[in-house]
């Protein structure tokens, strides 16, 4: 039937989060975020902020010559938009590319222009 057994546990290690259709029920009525720890919420918030930043900057600037934020200016614009400091060390990153690797499902760096580009 449509209802799954409430005793059936979801194996989060095998779950493809990108294929989830309902984050409030990934199986057995369990939400995707039911086992999130502090770090998970921090990374989710960061991804959301970076996504918003990339799109908002492009919309706000509205200039064909400035299609995005240069990777080296990320900290400046993060502070400008969110009034929060941006520190690579907070994410155990030595270089900006190490940080981008953490959120590669959210932002990428254009190899030619070095502008940040949203993945979605």
Short mmCIF file of C-alpha atoms in Angstrom, two decimals:
data_model
loop_
_atom_site.label_atom_id
_atom_site.label_comp_id
_atom_site.label_asym_id
_atom_site.label_seq_id
_atom_site.Cartn_x
_atom_site.Cartn_y
_atom_site.Cartn_z
CA UNK A 1 0.00 0.00 0.00
CA UNK A 2 0.90 3.67 0.12
CA UNK A 3 1.75 3.67 3.80
CA UNK A 4 5.17 2.31 4.66
CA UNK A 5 5.80 0.45 7.86
CA UNK A 6 6.66 2.86 10.67
CA UNK A 7 9.19 0.30 11.92
CA UNK A 8 11.17 0.47 8.67
CA UNK A 9 14.28 2.61 9.19
CA UNK A 10 15.76 4.77 6.45
CA UNK A 11 19.37 3.96 5.54
CA UNK A 12 20.74 7.49 5.20
CA UNK A 13 24.15 6.17 4.07
CA UNK A 14 22.55 4.78 0.90
CA UNK A 15 20.08 7.63 0.35
CA UNK A 16 20.64 9.82 -2.72
CA UNK A 17 19.62 13.23 -1.38
CA UNK A 18 19.32 14.67 -4.88
CA UNK A 19 16.59 12.17 -5.77
CA UNK A 20 14.44 12.89 -2.71
CA UNK A 21 11.01 14.17 -3.72
CA UNK A 22 9.69 15.00 -0.24
CA UNK A 23 12.25 16.19 2.33
CA UNK A 24 9.64 15.80 5.05
CA UNK A 25 9.27 12.09 4.33
CA UNK A 26 12.17 10.12 2.88
CA UNK A 27 10.63 6.88 4.09
CA UNK A 28 8.76 5.68 7.14
CA UNK A 29 7.61 9.26 7.76
CA UNK A 30 11.15 10.38 8.58
CA UNK A 31 12.33 13.82 7.38
CA UNK A 32 15.63 14.15 5.51
CA UNK A 33 17.04 16.39 8.24
CA UNK A 34 16.05 14.20 11.20
CA UNK A 35 19.66 13.32 12.02
CA UNK A 36 21.25 16.66 11.13
CA UNK A 37 23.92 17.86 13.51
CA UNK A 38 25.21 21.39 14.01
CA UNK A 39 27.67 21.02 11.12
CA UNK A 40 24.94 19.89 8.71
CA UNK A 41 22.78 22.92 9.50
CA UNK A 42 25.81 25.19 9.14
CA UNK A 43 26.69 23.78 5.71
CA UNK A 44 23.07 23.92 4.55
CA UNK A 45 22.81 27.57 5.61
CA UNK A 46 26.12 28.33 3.90
CA UNK A 47 24.99 26.73 0.65
CA UNK A 48 21.75 28.70 0.77
CA UNK A 49 23.59 31.97 1.42
CA UNK A 50 26.10 31.33 -1.37
CA UNK A 51 23.31 30.48 -3.78
CA UNK A 52 21.46 33.69 -2.88
CA UNK A 53 24.64 35.75 -3.06
CA UNK A 54 25.54 34.54 -6.56
CA UNK A 55 22.06 35.24 -7.93
CA UNK A 56 21.49 38.51 -6.04
CA UNK A 57 24.84 39.96 -7.11
CA UNK A 58 24.17 39.19 -10.76
CA UNK A 59 20.71 40.77 -10.51
CA UNK A 60 21.87 43.80 -8.52
CA UNK A 61 24.83 44.61 -10.77
CA UNK A 62 22.92 43.99 -14.02
CA UNK A 63 26.06 44.47 -16.10
CA UNK A 64 27.17 42.22 -18.95
CA UNK A 65 30.83 42.90 -18.10
CA UNK A 66 30.39 41.77 -14.48
CA UNK A 67 28.58 38.46 -14.73
CA UNK A 68 29.46 37.39 -11.22
CA UNK A 69 31.67 37.80 -8.19
CA UNK A 70 35.36 37.28 -8.77
CA UNK A 71 36.45 34.39 -6.58
CA UNK A 72 38.94 36.59 -4.70
CA UNK A 73 36.15 39.05 -3.75
CA UNK A 74 33.83 36.47 -2.22
CA UNK A 75 34.59 37.48 1.37
CA UNK A 76 33.95 41.17 0.67
CA UNK A 77 30.57 40.59 -0.95
CA UNK A 78 29.54 37.97 1.61
CA UNK A 79 30.11 40.59 4.30
CA UNK A 80 28.36 43.27 2.23
CA UNK A 81 25.22 41.20 1.65
CA UNK A 82 24.94 39.27 4.93
CA UNK A 83 26.74 41.56 7.42
CA UNK A 84 28.78 38.57 8.58
CA UNK A 85 32.49 37.97 8.32
CA UNK A 86 33.72 35.25 6.01
CA UNK A 87 36.74 33.28 7.15
CA UNK A 88 38.17 30.34 5.23
CA UNK A 89 39.59 28.84 8.41
CA UNK A 90 36.06 28.52 9.82
CA UNK A 91 35.57 25.85 7.16
CA UNK A 92 39.04 24.29 7.57
CA UNK A 93 40.04 25.73 4.20
CA UNK A 94 43.45 27.19 3.52
CA UNK A 95 42.63 28.56 0.06
CA UNK A 96 39.42 29.75 -1.58
CA UNK A 97 39.46 26.75 -3.93
CA UNK A 98 39.44 24.42 -0.90
CA UNK A 99 36.31 26.20 0.28
CA UNK A 100 34.64 26.02 -3.15
CA UNK A 101 35.32 22.27 -3.16
CA UNK A 102 33.18 21.99 -0.01
CA UNK A 103 30.18 23.50 -1.77
CA UNK A 104 30.80 22.39 -5.35
CA UNK A 105 27.14 21.37 -5.59
CA UNK A 106 26.23 25.04 -5.05
CA UNK A 107 28.98 27.19 -6.64
CA UNK A 108 31.69 26.69 -9.20
CA UNK A 109 34.49 28.92 -10.45
CA UNK A 110 34.62 29.71 -14.14
CA UNK A 111 38.11 28.63 -15.25
CA UNK A 112 38.46 31.54 -17.70
CA UNK A 113 36.93 34.51 -15.87
CA UNK A 114 37.39 33.30 -12.25
CA UNK A 115 33.84 34.42 -11.55
CA UNK A 116 31.68 32.39 -9.18
CA UNK A 117 28.80 30.70 -10.93
CA UNK A 118 25.75 29.14 -9.26
CA UNK A 119 25.25 25.48 -10.09
CA UNK A 120 21.46 25.85 -10.02
#
